[in-house]
PDB file of N, CA, C and O in Angstrom:
ATOM      1  N   MET X  63      -7.428  10.533 -20.545  1.00  0.00           N
ATOM      2  CA  MET X  63      -6.307  11.291 -19.269  1.00  0.00           C
ATOM      3  C   MET X  63      -4.786  11.263 -20.431  1.00  0.00           C
ATOM      4  O   MET X  63      -4.521  10.239 -20.185  1.00  0.00           O
ATOM      5  N   LYS X  64      -4.660  13.079 -20.186  1.00  0.00           N
ATOM      6  CA  LYS X  64      -3.246  12.625 -20.180  1.00  0.00           C
ATOM      7  C   LYS X  64      -2.497  12.040 -18.575  1.00  0.00           C
ATOM      8  O   LYS X  64      -2.413  12.277 -17.869  1.00  0.00           O
ATOM      9  N   CYS X  65      -0.900  11.460 -18.112  1.00  0.00           N
ATOM     10  CA  CYS X  65      -0.804  11.126 -17.367  1.00  0.00           C
ATOM     11  C   CYS X  65       0.323  12.661 -16.897  1.00  0.00           C
ATOM     12  O   CYS X  65       1.136  13.085 -17.939  1.00  0.00           O
ATOM     13  N   PRO X  66      -0.217  13.086 -15.672  1.00  0.00           N
ATOM     14  CA  PRO X  66       1.073  14.212 -15.333  1.00  0.00           C
ATOM     15  C   PRO X  66       2.310  14.428 -14.508  1.00  0.00           C
ATOM     16  O   PRO X  66       3.643  14.874 -15.974  1.00  0.00           O
ATOM     17  N   ALA X  67       2.954  12.727 -14.927  1.00  0.00           N
ATOM     18  CA  ALA X  67       3.567  12.431 -15.059  1.00  0.00           C
ATOM     19  C   ALA X  67       4.579  11.795 -15.443  1.00  0.00           C
ATOM     20  O   ALA X  67       5.657  12.109 -16.838  1.00  0.00           O
ATOM     21  N   CYS X  68       3.709  11.834 -17.336  1.00  0.00           N
ATOM     22  CA  CYS X  68       4.595  10.893 -18.321  1.00  0.00           C
ATOM     23  C   CYS X  68       3.226  11.664 -19.420  1.00  0.00           C
ATOM     24  O   CYS X  68       2.168  10.647 -19.630  1.00  0.00           O
ATOM     25  N   PRO X  69       4.609  12.913 -20.231  1.00  0.00           N
ATOM     26  CA  PRO X  69       3.529  13.285 -20.598  1.00  0.00           C
ATOM     27  C   PRO X  69       2.823  12.286 -21.925  1.00  0.00           C
ATOM     28  O   PRO X  69       1.826  12.945 -22.600  1.00  0.00           O
ATOM     29  N   ASP X  70       3.542  11.848 -22.651  1.00  0.00           N
ATOM     30  CA  ASP X  70       3.015  10.542 -24.150  1.00  0.00           C
ATOM     31  C   ASP X  70       2.443   9.574 -23.505  1.00  0.00           C
ATOM     32  O   ASP X  70       1.286   9.300 -24.234  1.00  0.00           O
ATOM     33  N   ALA X  71       1.897   9.142 -21.924  1.00  0.00           N
ATOM     34  CA  ALA X  71       0.896   8.480 -21.658  1.00  0.00           C
ATOM     35  C   ALA X  71      -0.321   8.527 -21.864  1.00  0.00           C
ATOM     36  O   ALA X  71      -0.720  10.109 -20.584  1.00  0.00           O
ATOM     37  N   THR X  72      -0.909   7.733 -21.440  1.00  0.00           N
ATOM     38  CA  THR X  72      -2.832   8.898 -21.245  1.00  0.00           C
ATOM     39  C   THR X  72      -3.275   7.007 -20.472  1.00  0.00           C
ATOM     40  O   THR X  72      -3.055   6.208 -20.314  1.00  0.00           O
ATOM     41  N   LEU X  73      -3.960   7.861 -19.397  1.00  0.00           N
ATOM     42  CA  LEU X  73      -3.776   7.159 -17.755  1.00  0.00           C
ATOM     43  C   LEU X  73      -5.506   5.890 -18.494  1.00  0.00           C
ATOM     44  O   LEU X  73      -6.073   5.775 -19.123  1.00  0.00           O
ATOM     45  N   LEU X  74      -4.988   4.358 -17.220  1.00  0.00           N
ATOM     46  CA  LEU X  74      -6.407   4.072 -17.681  1.00  0.00           C
ATOM     47  C   LEU X  74      -7.538   4.064 -16.500  1.00  0.00           C
ATOM     48  O   LEU X  74      -7.017   4.117 -15.852  1.00  0.00           O
ATOM     49  N   MET X  75      -8.250   3.069 -16.342  1.00  0.00           N
ATOM     50  CA  MET X  75      -9.111   2.769 -15.712  1.00  0.00           C
ATOM     51  C   MET X  75      -9.713   1.148 -15.337  1.00  0.00           C
ATOM     52  O   MET X  75      -9.494   0.894 -16.057  1.00  0.00           O
ATOM     53  N   THR X  76      -9.825   1.427 -13.758  1.00  0.00           N
ATOM     54  CA  THR X  76      -9.689   0.171 -13.568  1.00  0.00           C
ATOM     55  C   THR X  76     -11.015   0.357 -12.680  1.00  0.00           C
ATOM     56  O   THR X  76     -10.409   1.504 -11.193  1.00  0.00           O
ATOM     57  N   ASP X  77     -12.094  -0.139 -12.100  1.00  0.00           N
ATOM     58  CA  ASP X  77     -12.458  -0.409 -10.469  1.00  0.00           C
ATOM     59  C   ASP X  77     -11.836  -2.045 -10.423  1.00  0.00           C
ATOM     60  O   ASP X  77     -12.698  -2.866 -10.110  1.00  0.00           O
ATOM     61  N   ARG X  78     -11.815  -0.882  -8.844  1.00  0.00           N
ATOM     62  CA  ARG X  78     -11.525  -1.458  -7.541  1.00  0.00           C
ATOM     63  C   ARG X  78     -12.828  -1.615  -6.463  1.00  0.00           C
ATOM     64  O   ARG X  78     -12.192  -0.337  -5.823  1.00  0.00           O
ATOM     65  N   GLN X  79     -13.188  -2.760  -5.885  1.00  0.00           N
ATOM     66  CA  GLN X  79     -14.243  -2.650  -4.531  1.00  0.00           C
ATOM     67  C   GLN X  79     -14.985  -1.989  -4.748  1.00  0.00           C
ATOM     68  O   GLN X  79     -15.642  -0.846  -4.104  1.00  0.00           O
ATOM     69  N   GLY X  80     -15.264  -0.611  -5.800  1.00  0.00           N
ATOM     70  CA  GLY X  80     -16.385  -0.018  -6.871  1.00  0.00           C
ATOM     71  C   GLY X  80     -15.762   1.260  -6.105  1.00  0.00           C
ATOM     72  O   GLY X  80     -16.043   1.724  -7.051  1.00  0.00           O
ATOM     73  N   ILE X  81     -14.575   1.286  -6.530  1.00  0.00           N
ATOM     74  CA  ILE X  81     -14.157   2.646  -7.301  1.00  0.00           C
ATOM     75  C   ILE X  81     -13.272   3.179  -8.401  1.00  0.00           C
ATOM     76  O   ILE X  81     -11.961   1.760  -8.259  1.00  0.00           O
ATOM     77  N   GLU X  82     -13.973   3.805  -8.814  1.00  0.00           N
ATOM     78  CA  GLU X  82     -12.437   3.787 -10.179  1.00  0.00           C
ATOM     79  C   GLU X  82     -11.093   4.809 -10.161  1.00  0.00           C
ATOM     80  O   GLU X  82     -11.057   5.803  -9.529  1.00  0.00           O
ATOM     81  N   ILE X  83     -10.948   4.167  -9.863  1.00  0.00           N
ATOM     82  CA  ILE X  83      -9.048   4.311  -9.831  1.00  0.00           C
ATOM     83  C   ILE X  83      -8.243   5.080 -11.136  1.00  0.00           C
ATOM     84  O   ILE X  83      -8.306   3.892 -11.619  1.00  0.00           O
ATOM     85  N   ASP X  84      -7.525   5.572 -11.404  1.00  0.00           N
ATOM     86  CA  ASP X  84      -6.960   5.844 -12.605  1.00  0.00           C
ATOM     87  C   ASP X  84      -4.825   5.593 -12.880  1.00  0.00           C
ATOM     88  O   ASP X  84      -4.788   6.334 -11.416  1.00  0.00           O
ATOM     89  N   TYR X  85      -4.605   5.188 -13.310  1.00  0.00           N
ATOM     90  CA  TYR X  85      -3.617   4.258 -12.944  1.00  0.00           C
ATOM     91  C   TYR X  85      -2.844   4.859 -14.584  1.00  0.00           C
ATOM     92  O   TYR X  85      -3.183   4.505 -15.443  1.00  0.00           O
ATOM     93  N   CYS X  86      -1.403   5.433 -14.421  1.00  0.00           N
ATOM     94  CA  CYS X  86      -0.545   5.355 -15.760  1.00  0.00           C
ATOM     95  C   CYS X  86       0.448   3.617 -15.924  1.00  0.00           C
ATOM     96  O   CYS X  86       1.236   2.739 -15.235  1.00  0.00           O
ATOM     97  N   PRO X  87       0.433   3.378 -17.418  1.00  0.00           N
ATOM     98  CA  PRO X  87       0.817   2.044 -17.085  1.00  0.00           C
ATOM     99  C   PRO X  87       2.368   2.267 -17.533  1.00  0.00           C
ATOM    100  O   PRO X  87       3.232   0.985 -17.397  1.00  0.00           O
ATOM    101  N   GLN X  88       2.979   2.903 -17.740  1.00  0.00           N
ATOM    102  CA  GLN X  88       4.839   2.964 -17.691  1.00  0.00           C
ATOM    103  C   GLN X  88       5.458   3.845 -16.645  1.00  0.00           C
ATOM    104  O   GLN X  88       5.561   3.078 -16.363  1.00  0.00           O
ATOM    105  N   CYS X  89       4.683   5.122 -15.633  1.00  0.00           N
ATOM    106  CA  CYS X  89       4.921   5.112 -14.216  1.00  0.00           C
ATOM    107  C   CYS X  89       4.692   5.046 -13.114  1.00  0.00           C
ATOM    108  O   CYS X  89       5.352   4.341 -11.824  1.00  0.00           O
ATOM    109  N   ARG X  90       3.321   3.639 -13.265  1.00  0.00           N
ATOM    110  CA  ARG X  90       2.594   3.383 -12.069  1.00  0.00           C
ATOM    111  C   ARG X  90       1.513   3.657 -11.239  1.00  0.00           C
ATOM    112  O   ARG X  90       1.921   4.040 -10.323  1.00  0.00           O
ATOM    113  N   GLY X  91       2.041   5.324 -11.267  1.00  0.00           N
ATOM    114  CA  GLY X  91       1.552   6.808 -10.519  1.00  0.00           C
ATOM    115  C   GLY X  91      -0.527   6.449 -10.974  1.00  0.00           C
ATOM    116  O   GLY X  91      -1.069   6.108 -11.815  1.00  0.00           O
ATOM    117  N   VAL X  92      -0.867   6.105  -9.344  1.00  0.00           N
ATOM    118  CA  VAL X  92      -2.268   6.144  -8.906  1.00  0.00           C
ATOM    119  C   VAL X  92      -2.945   7.815  -9.153  1.00  0.00           C
ATOM    120  O   VAL X  92      -2.755   8.626  -7.767  1.00  0.00           O
ATOM    121  N   TRP X  93      -3.837   8.358  -9.776  1.00  0.00           N
ATOM    122  CA  TRP X  93      -5.193   8.936  -9.427  1.00  0.00           C
ATOM    123  C   TRP X  93      -5.581   9.097  -8.916  1.00  0.00           C
ATOM    124  O   TRP X  93      -6.606   7.808  -9.129  1.00  0.00           O
ATOM    125  N   LEU X  94      -6.287   9.805  -7.965  1.00  0.00           N
ATOM    126  CA  LEU X  94      -7.134   9.558  -7.487  1.00  0.00           C
ATOM    127  C   LEU X  94      -8.741   9.987  -7.858  1.00  0.00           C
ATOM    128  O   LEU X  94      -8.167  11.577  -7.715  1.00  0.00           O
ATOM    129  N   ASP X  95      -9.743   9.962  -8.099  1.00  0.00           N
ATOM    130  CA  ASP X  95     -10.267  11.559  -7.776  1.00  0.00           C
ATOM    131  C   ASP X  95     -11.092  11.711  -6.620  1.00  0.00           C
ATOM    132  O   ASP X  95     -11.078  10.713  -5.681  1.00  0.00           O
ATOM    133  N   ARG X  96     -11.779  12.904  -6.545  1.00  0.00           N
ATOM    134  CA  ARG X  96     -12.296  14.027  -5.136  1.00  0.00           C
ATOM    135  C   ARG X  96     -13.419  12.711  -4.312  1.00  0.00           C
ATOM    136  O   ARG X  96     -14.357  12.054  -5.049  1.00  0.00           O
ATOM    137  N   GLY X  97     -13.113  12.116  -3.550  1.00  0.00           N
ATOM    138  CA  GLY X  97     -13.603  11.909  -2.314  1.00  0.00           C
ATOM    139  C   GLY X  97     -13.455  10.059  -2.348  1.00  0.00           C
ATOM    140  O   GLY X  97     -13.598   8.909  -1.521  1.00  0.00           O
ATOM    141  N   GLU X  98     -12.359   9.413  -3.184  1.00  0.00           N
ATOM    142  CA  GLU X  98     -11.828   8.154  -2.877  1.00  0.00           C
ATOM    143  C   GLU X  98     -11.562   7.545  -2.594  1.00  0.00           C
ATOM    144  O   GLU X  98     -11.243   6.594  -2.232  1.00  0.00           O
ATOM    145  N   LEU X  99      -9.975   8.802  -2.190  1.00  0.00           N
ATOM    146  CA  LEU X  99      -8.978   8.635  -1.341  1.00  0.00           C
ATOM    147  C   LEU X  99     -10.274   8.510   0.017  1.00  0.00           C
ATOM    148  O   LEU X  99      -9.503   6.989   1.014  1.00  0.00           O
ATOM    149  N   ASP X 100     -11.277   8.735   0.634  1.00  0.00           N
ATOM    150  CA  ASP X 100     -11.975   8.402   1.846  1.00  0.00           C
ATOM    151  C   ASP X 100     -12.732   7.513   1.307  1.00  0.00           C
ATOM    152  O   ASP X 100     -12.726   6.260   3.035  1.00  0.00           O
ATOM    153  N   LYS X 101     -13.669   6.679   0.081  1.00  0.00           N
ATOM    154  CA  LYS X 101     -14.081   5.401   0.693  1.00  0.00           C
ATOM    155  C   LYS X 101     -12.971   4.571   0.591  1.00  0.00           C
ATOM    156  O   LYS X 101     -13.109   3.046   0.844  1.00  0.00           O
ATOM    157  N   LEU X 102     -12.029   4.321   0.173  1.00  0.00           N
ATOM    158  CA  LEU X 102     -10.648   3.320   0.669  1.00  0.00           C
ATOM    159  C   LEU X 102     -10.446   3.374   1.852  1.00  0.00           C
ATOM    160  O   LEU X 102      -9.932   2.567   1.675  1.00  0.00           O
ATOM    161  N   VAL X 103     -10.662   4.312   2.872  1.00  0.00           N
ATOM    162  CA  VAL X 103     -10.044   4.596   3.777  1.00  0.00           C
ATOM    163  C   VAL X 103     -11.254   3.665   4.837  1.00  0.00           C
ATOM    164  O   VAL X 103     -10.727   2.981   5.818  1.00  0.00           O
ATOM    165  N   GLU X 104     -11.907   3.584   4.302  1.00  0.00           N
ATOM    166  CA  GLU X 104     -13.149   4.001   4.885  1.00  0.00           C
ATOM    167  C   GLU X 104     -13.131   2.369   5.359  1.00  0.00           C
ATOM    168  O   GLU X 104     -13.928   1.280   6.243  1.00  0.00           O
ATOM    169  N   ARG X 105     -13.029   1.949   3.562  1.00  0.00           N
ATOM    170  CA  ARG X 105     -13.394   0.372   3.242  1.00  0.00           C
ATOM    171  C   ARG X 105     -12.021  -0.271   4.098  1.00  0.00           C
ATOM    172  O   ARG X 105     -11.960  -2.208   4.383  1.00  0.00           O
ATOM    173  N   ALA X 106     -10.870   0.322   4.049  1.00  0.00           N
ATOM    174  CA  ALA X 106     -10.514  -0.625   5.145  1.00  0.00           C
ATOM    175  C   ALA X 106      -9.739  -0.311   6.404  1.00  0.00           C
ATOM    176  O   ALA X 106      -9.486  -1.010   6.836  1.00  0.00           O
ATOM    177  N   ALA X 107     -11.189  -0.046   7.385  1.00  0.00           N
ATOM    178  CA  ALA X 107     -11.353   0.669   8.525  1.00  0.00           C
ATOM    179  C   ALA X 107     -11.377  -0.416   9.261  1.00  0.00           C
ATOM    180  O   ALA X 107     -10.470  -0.984  10.493  1.00  0.00           O
ATOM    181  N   PRO X 108     -12.041  -1.567   9.145  1.00  0.00           N
ATOM    182  CA  PRO X 108     -12.549  -2.464   9.831  1.00  0.00           C
ATOM    183  C   PRO X 108     -11.405  -3.571   9.612  1.00  0.00           C
ATOM    184  O   PRO X 108     -11.805  -4.266  10.091  1.00  0.00           O
ATOM    185  N   ALA X 109     -11.282  -3.748   8.822  1.00  0.00           N
ATOM    186  CA  ALA X 109     -10.468  -4.946   8.446  1.00  0.00           C
ATOM    187  C   ALA X 109      -9.069  -4.316   9.147  1.00  0.00           C
ATOM    188  O   ALA X 109      -8.405  -5.439   9.345  1.00  0.00           O
ATOM    189  N   ALA X 110      -8.928  -3.468   9.249  1.00  0.00           N
ATOM    190  CA  ALA X 110      -7.213  -3.252  10.041  1.00  0.00           C
ATOM    191  C   ALA X 110      -8.042  -3.731  11.839  1.00  0.00           C
ATOM    192  O   ALA X 110      -6.620  -3.503  12.134  1.00  0.00           O
ATOM    193  N   ALA X 111      -8.831  -3.338  11.824  1.00  0.00           N
ATOM    194  CA  ALA X 111      -8.842  -2.517  13.114  1.00  0.00           C
ATOM    195  C   ALA X 111      -9.088  -4.738  13.582  1.00  0.00           C
ATOM    196  O   ALA X 111      -9.016  -4.143  15.546  1.00  0.00           O
ATOM    197  N   ALA X 112     -10.043  -5.359  12.527  1.00  0.00           N
ATOM    198  CA  ALA X 112     -10.049  -6.416  12.800  1.00  0.00           C
ATOM    199  C   ALA X 112      -8.374  -7.306  12.507  1.00  0.00           C
ATOM    200  O   ALA X 112      -7.902  -8.358  13.645  1.00  0.00           O
ATOM    201  N   ARG X 113      -7.259  -7.223  13.192  1.00  0.00           N
ATOM    202  CA  ARG X 113      -5.467  -7.761  13.099  1.00  0.00           C
ATOM    203  C   ARG X 113      -5.170  -6.906  14.633  1.00  0.00           C
ATOM    204  O   ARG X 113      -5.420  -6.338  14.851  1.00  0.00           O
ATOM    205  N   PRO X 114      -5.113  -8.028  14.491  1.00  0.00           N
ATOM    206  CA  PRO X 114      -4.270  -8.671  16.012  1.00  0.00           C
ATOM    207  C   PRO X 114      -3.156  -7.493  16.333  1.00  0.00           C
ATOM    208  O   PRO X 114      -2.094  -7.499  15.193  1.00  0.00           O
ATOM    209  N   VAL X 115      -2.777  -6.554  17.420  1.00  0.00           N
ATOM    210  CA  VAL X 115      -2.087  -5.736  17.635  1.00  0.00           C
ATOM    211  C   VAL X 115      -0.441  -6.648  17.679  1.00  0.00           C
ATOM    212  O   VAL X 115      -0.415  -7.384  19.774  1.00  0.00           O
ATOM    213  N   ALA X 116       0.692  -6.653  17.589  1.00  0.00           N
ATOM    214  CA  ALA X 116       1.896  -6.959  18.238  1.00  0.00           C
ATOM    215  C   ALA X 116       1.970  -6.706  19.586  1.00  0.00           C
ATOM    216  O   ALA X 116       1.255  -5.146  19.613  1.00  0.00           O
ATOM    217  N   ALA X 117       3.467  -6.585  20.414  1.00  0.00           N
ATOM    218  CA  ALA X 117       3.041  -7.020  21.886  1.00  0.00           C
ATOM    219  C   ALA X 117       3.582  -5.806  21.836  1.00  0.00           C
ATOM    220  O   ALA X 117       5.313  -6.277  20.942  1.00  0.00           O
ATOM    221  N   PRO X 118       4.752  -4.672  22.935  1.00  0.00           N
ATOM    222  CA  PRO X 118       5.830  -3.847  22.516  1.00  0.00           C
ATOM    223  C   PRO X 118       6.771  -4.536  22.557  1.00  0.00           C
ATOM    224  O   PRO X 118       6.896  -4.804  23.121  1.00  0.00           O
ATOM    225  N   ALA X 119       8.119  -3.591  21.804  1.00  0.00           N
ATOM    226  CA  ALA X 119       9.411  -4.580  22.682  1.00  0.00           C
ATOM    227  C   ALA X 119       9.494  -3.782  23.778  1.00  0.00           C
ATOM    228  O   ALA X 119       9.837  -3.320  23.863  1.00  0.00           O
ATOM    229  N   ARG X 120      10.253  -4.439  24.911  1.00  0.00           N
ATOM    230  CA  ARG X 120      11.497  -4.386  25.793  1.00  0.00           C
ATOM    231  C   ARG X 120      12.153  -2.965  25.179  1.00  0.00           C
ATOM    232  O   ARG X 120      13.889  -4.013  23.997  1.00  0.00           O
ATOM    233  N   PRO X 121      11.985  -1.510  25.577  1.00  0.00           N
ATOM    234  CA  PRO X 121      13.378  -0.898  25.016  1.00  0.00           C
ATOM    235  C   PRO X 121      14.681  -1.416  26.060  1.00  0.00           C
ATOM    236  O   PRO X 121      15.711  -0.649  26.120  1.00  0.00           O
ATOM    237  N   ASP X 122      14.207  -1.936  27.350  1.00  0.00           N
ATOM    238  CA  ASP X 122      15.787  -1.792  28.326  1.00  0.00           C
ATOM    239  C   ASP X 122      16.579  -3.674  28.492  1.00  0.00           C
ATOM    240  O   ASP X 122      17.123  -2.451  28.601  1.00  0.00           O
ATOM    241  N   PHE X 123      15.659  -4.552  27.264  1.00  0.00           N
ATOM    242  CA  PHE X 123      16.448  -5.211  26.943  1.00  0.00           C
ATOM    243  C   PHE X 123      17.825  -5.221  25.724  1.00  0.00           C
ATOM    244  O   PHE X 123      17.140  -5.124  24.448  1.00  0.00           O
ATOM    245  N   VAL X 124      18.903  -5.495  25.676  1.00  0.00           N
ATOM    246  CA  VAL X 124      19.751  -5.043  23.908  1.00  0.00           C
ATOM    247  C   VAL X 124      20.202  -7.125  23.502  1.00  0.00           C
ATOM    248  O   VAL X 124      21.126  -7.190  25.106  1.00  0.00           O
ATOM    249  N   ASP X 125      19.974  -8.018  23.249  1.00  0.00           N
ATOM    250  CA  ASP X 125      20.291  -8.878  23.089  1.00  0.00           C
ATOM    251  C   ASP X 125      21.716  -8.401  21.956  1.00  0.00           C
ATOM    252  O   ASP X 125      21.456  -7.864  20.211  1.00  0.00           O
ATOM    253  N   SER X 126      23.343  -8.688  22.665  1.00  0.00           N
ATOM    254  CA  SER X 126      23.763  -8.274  21.997  1.00  0.00           C
ATOM    255  C   SER X 126      24.315  -9.101  20.519  1.00  0.00           C
ATOM    256  O   SER X 126      25.118  -8.928  19.233  1.00  0.00           O
ATOM    257  N   ASP X 127      23.727 -10.132  20.456  1.00  0.00           N
ATOM    258  CA  ASP X 127      24.108 -11.026  19.042  1.00  0.00           C
ATOM    259  C   ASP X 127      23.003 -11.420  18.234  1.00  0.00           C
ATOM    260  O   ASP X 127      23.106 -12.118  17.886  1.00  0.00           O
ATOM    261  N   TYR X 128      21.940 -10.608  18.724  1.00  0.00           N
ATOM    262  CA  TYR X 128      20.572 -10.277  17.465  1.00  0.00           C
ATOM    263  C   TYR X 128      21.034  -8.877  16.534  1.00  0.00           C
ATOM    264  O   TYR X 128      21.333  -8.310  17.686  1.00  0.00           O
ATOM    265  N   ARG X 129      21.628  -8.992  15.483  1.00  0.00           N
ATOM    266  CA  ARG X 129      21.906  -7.335  14.921  1.00  0.00           C
ATOM    267  C   ARG X 129      20.348  -8.103  13.672  1.00  0.00           C
ATOM    268  O   ARG X 129      20.452  -7.037  12.404  1.00  0.00           O
ATOM    269  N   GLY X 130      19.426  -7.937  13.792  1.00  0.00           N
ATOM    270  CA  GLY X 130      17.608  -7.231  13.354  1.00  0.00           C
ATOM    271  C   GLY X 130      17.544  -8.216  12.126  1.00  0.00           C
ATOM    272  O   GLY X 130      16.318  -7.225  11.506  1.00  0.00           O
ATOM    273  N   HIS X 131      17.760  -8.836  11.867  1.00  0.00           N
ATOM    274  CA  HIS X 131      16.936  -9.851  11.068  1.00  0.00           C
ATOM    275  C   HIS X 131      17.062 -11.526  10.923  1.00  0.00           C
ATOM    276  O   HIS X 131      17.617 -12.237  12.147  1.00  0.00           O
ATOM    277  N   LYS X 132      16.113 -11.980  10.549  1.00  0.00           N
ATOM    278  CA  LYS X 132      16.246 -12.803  10.391  1.00  0.00           C
ATOM    279  C   LYS X 132      15.657 -13.804   9.440  1.00  0.00           C
ATOM    280  O   LYS X 132      14.967 -14.981   9.273  1.00  0.00           O
ATOM    281  N   GLY X 133      16.582 -13.403   8.387  1.00  0.00           N
ATOM    282  CA  GLY X 133      16.951 -13.903   6.924  1.00  0.00           C
ATOM    283  C   GLY X 133      16.201 -14.019   6.235  1.00  0.00           C
ATOM    284  O   GLY X 133      16.241 -14.283   4.879  1.00  0.00           O
ATOM    285  N   HIS X 134      15.290 -12.785   6.579  1.00  0.00           N
ATOM    286  CA  HIS X 134      13.878 -12.473   5.393  1.00  0.00           C
ATOM    287  C   HIS X 134      14.494 -10.804   4.896  1.00  0.00           C
ATOM    288  O   HIS X 134      14.228  -9.746   4.957  1.00  0.00           O
ATOM    289  N   TYR X 135      15.818 -11.370   3.864  1.00  0.00           N
ATOM    290  CA  TYR X 135      16.389 -10.497   3.252  1.00  0.00           C
ATOM    291  C   TYR X 135      15.420  -9.622   1.927  1.00  0.00           C
ATOM    292  O   TYR X 135      14.943 -10.201   1.495  1.00  0.00           O
ATOM    293  N   GLY X 136      14.758  -8.374   2.200  1.00  0.00           N
ATOM    294  CA  GLY X 136      14.549  -7.873   0.809  1.00  0.00           C
ATOM    295  C   GLY X 136      12.252  -7.960   1.274  1.00  0.00           C
ATOM    296  O   GLY X 136      11.690  -7.018   0.150  1.00  0.00           O
ATOM    297  N   GLN X 137      12.550  -8.773   2.100  1.00  0.00           N
ATOM    298  CA  GLN X 137      10.290  -8.731   1.952  1.00  0.00           C
ATOM    299  C   GLN X 137      10.464  -7.730   3.390  1.00  0.00           C
ATOM    300  O   GLN X 137      10.375  -7.153   4.258  1.00  0.00           O
ATOM    301  N   ARG X 138       9.307  -7.313   2.704  1.00  0.00           N
ATOM    302  CA  ARG X 138       8.548  -6.445   3.619  1.00  0.00           C
ATOM    303  C   ARG X 138       6.614  -6.230   4.433  1.00  0.00           C
ATOM    304  O   ARG X 138       7.166  -7.216   3.007  1.00  0.00           O
ATOM    305  N   LYS X 139       6.027  -5.634   4.711  1.00  0.00           N
ATOM    306  CA  LYS X 139       5.054  -5.957   5.758  1.00  0.00           C
ATOM    307  C   LYS X 139       3.758  -5.210   4.555  1.00  0.00           C
ATOM    308  O   LYS X 139       4.243  -4.607   3.742  1.00  0.00           O
ATOM    309  N   LYS X 140       2.941  -5.885   3.953  1.00  0.00           N
ATOM    310  CA  LYS X 140       2.473  -5.614   2.904  1.00  0.00           C
ATOM    311  C   LYS X 140       1.075  -4.287   2.995  1.00  0.00           C
ATOM    312  O   LYS X 140       0.957  -4.251   4.633  1.00  0.00           O
ATOM    313  N   SER X 141       0.613  -3.580   2.347  1.00  0.00           N
ATOM    314  CA  SER X 141       0.047  -2.887   3.430  1.00  0.00           C
ATOM    315  C   SER X 141      -1.318  -3.368   2.695  1.00  0.00           C
ATOM    316  O   SER X 141      -1.618  -4.166   1.804  1.00  0.00           O
ATOM    317  N   TRP X 142      -2.780  -2.046   2.815  1.00  0.00           N
ATOM    318  CA  TRP X 142      -4.216  -2.392   3.202  1.00  0.00           C
ATOM    319  C   TRP X 142      -4.335  -2.566   1.151  1.00  0.00           C
ATOM    320  O   TRP X 142      -5.451  -2.762   0.329  1.00  0.00           O
ATOM    321  N   LEU X 143      -3.761  -1.582   0.652  1.00  0.00           N
ATOM    322  CA  LEU X 143      -2.864  -1.050  -0.447  1.00  0.00           C
ATOM    323  C   LEU X 143      -3.030  -2.416  -1.391  1.00  0.00           C
ATOM    324  O   LEU X 143      -3.414  -2.147  -2.197  1.00  0.00           O
ATOM    325  N   ASN X 144      -2.653  -2.813  -0.610  1.00  0.00           N
ATOM    326  CA  ASN X 144      -1.292  -4.283  -2.001  1.00  0.00           C
ATOM    327  C   ASN X 144      -2.996  -5.322  -2.570  1.00  0.00           C
ATOM    328  O   ASN X 144      -2.471  -5.666  -3.173  1.00  0.00           O
ATOM    329  N   GLU X 145      -3.816  -5.015  -1.313  1.00  0.00           N
ATOM    330  CA  GLU X 145      -5.279  -5.621  -1.384  1.00  0.00           C
ATOM    331  C   GLU X 145      -6.148  -5.843  -2.579  1.00  0.00           C
ATOM    332  O   GLU X 145      -7.008  -5.690  -3.445  1.00  0.00           O
ATOM    333  N   ILE X 146      -5.925  -3.998  -2.716  1.00  0.00           N
ATOM    334  CA  ILE X 146      -6.268  -2.844  -4.387  1.00  0.00           C
ATOM    335  C   ILE X 146      -6.382  -3.447  -5.564  1.00  0.00           C
ATOM    336  O   ILE X 146      -6.388  -3.695  -6.540  1.00  0.00           O
ATOM    337  N   PHE X 147      -4.653  -3.267  -5.351  1.00  0.00           N
ATOM    338  CA  PHE X 147      -3.647  -3.590  -6.349  1.00  0.00           C
ATOM    339  C   PHE X 147      -3.215  -4.736  -6.808  1.00  0.00           C
ATOM    340  O   PHE X 147      -2.588  -5.369  -6.797  1.00  0.00           O
ATOM    341  N   ASP X 148      -3.266  -4.734  -8.245  1.00  0.00           N
ATOM    342  CA  ASP X 148      -3.063  -6.059  -7.680  1.00  0.00           C
ATOM    343  C   ASP X 148      -1.639  -6.361  -8.824  1.00  0.00           C
ATOM    344  O   ASP X 148      -0.611  -5.541  -9.507  1.00  0.00           O
TER     345      ASP X 148
END
């Protein structure tokens, strides 16, 4: 099957958690067949429910010395999709 975004690339298939996922090695696009997204969401729901919820921030408190960073430039919170794709 050809990639919809890259006309000259062929999609590759991989099996993750028993779900067959098609992806393009050039643009890194991911395509799922009917029902595969639902399966991924169902399998991720128990893992997401087990994670602790952070306490909400106090909107009435403003610290003038805090600039919104803690020296973690360029780091992003990891999504449950990172567990699926290496």
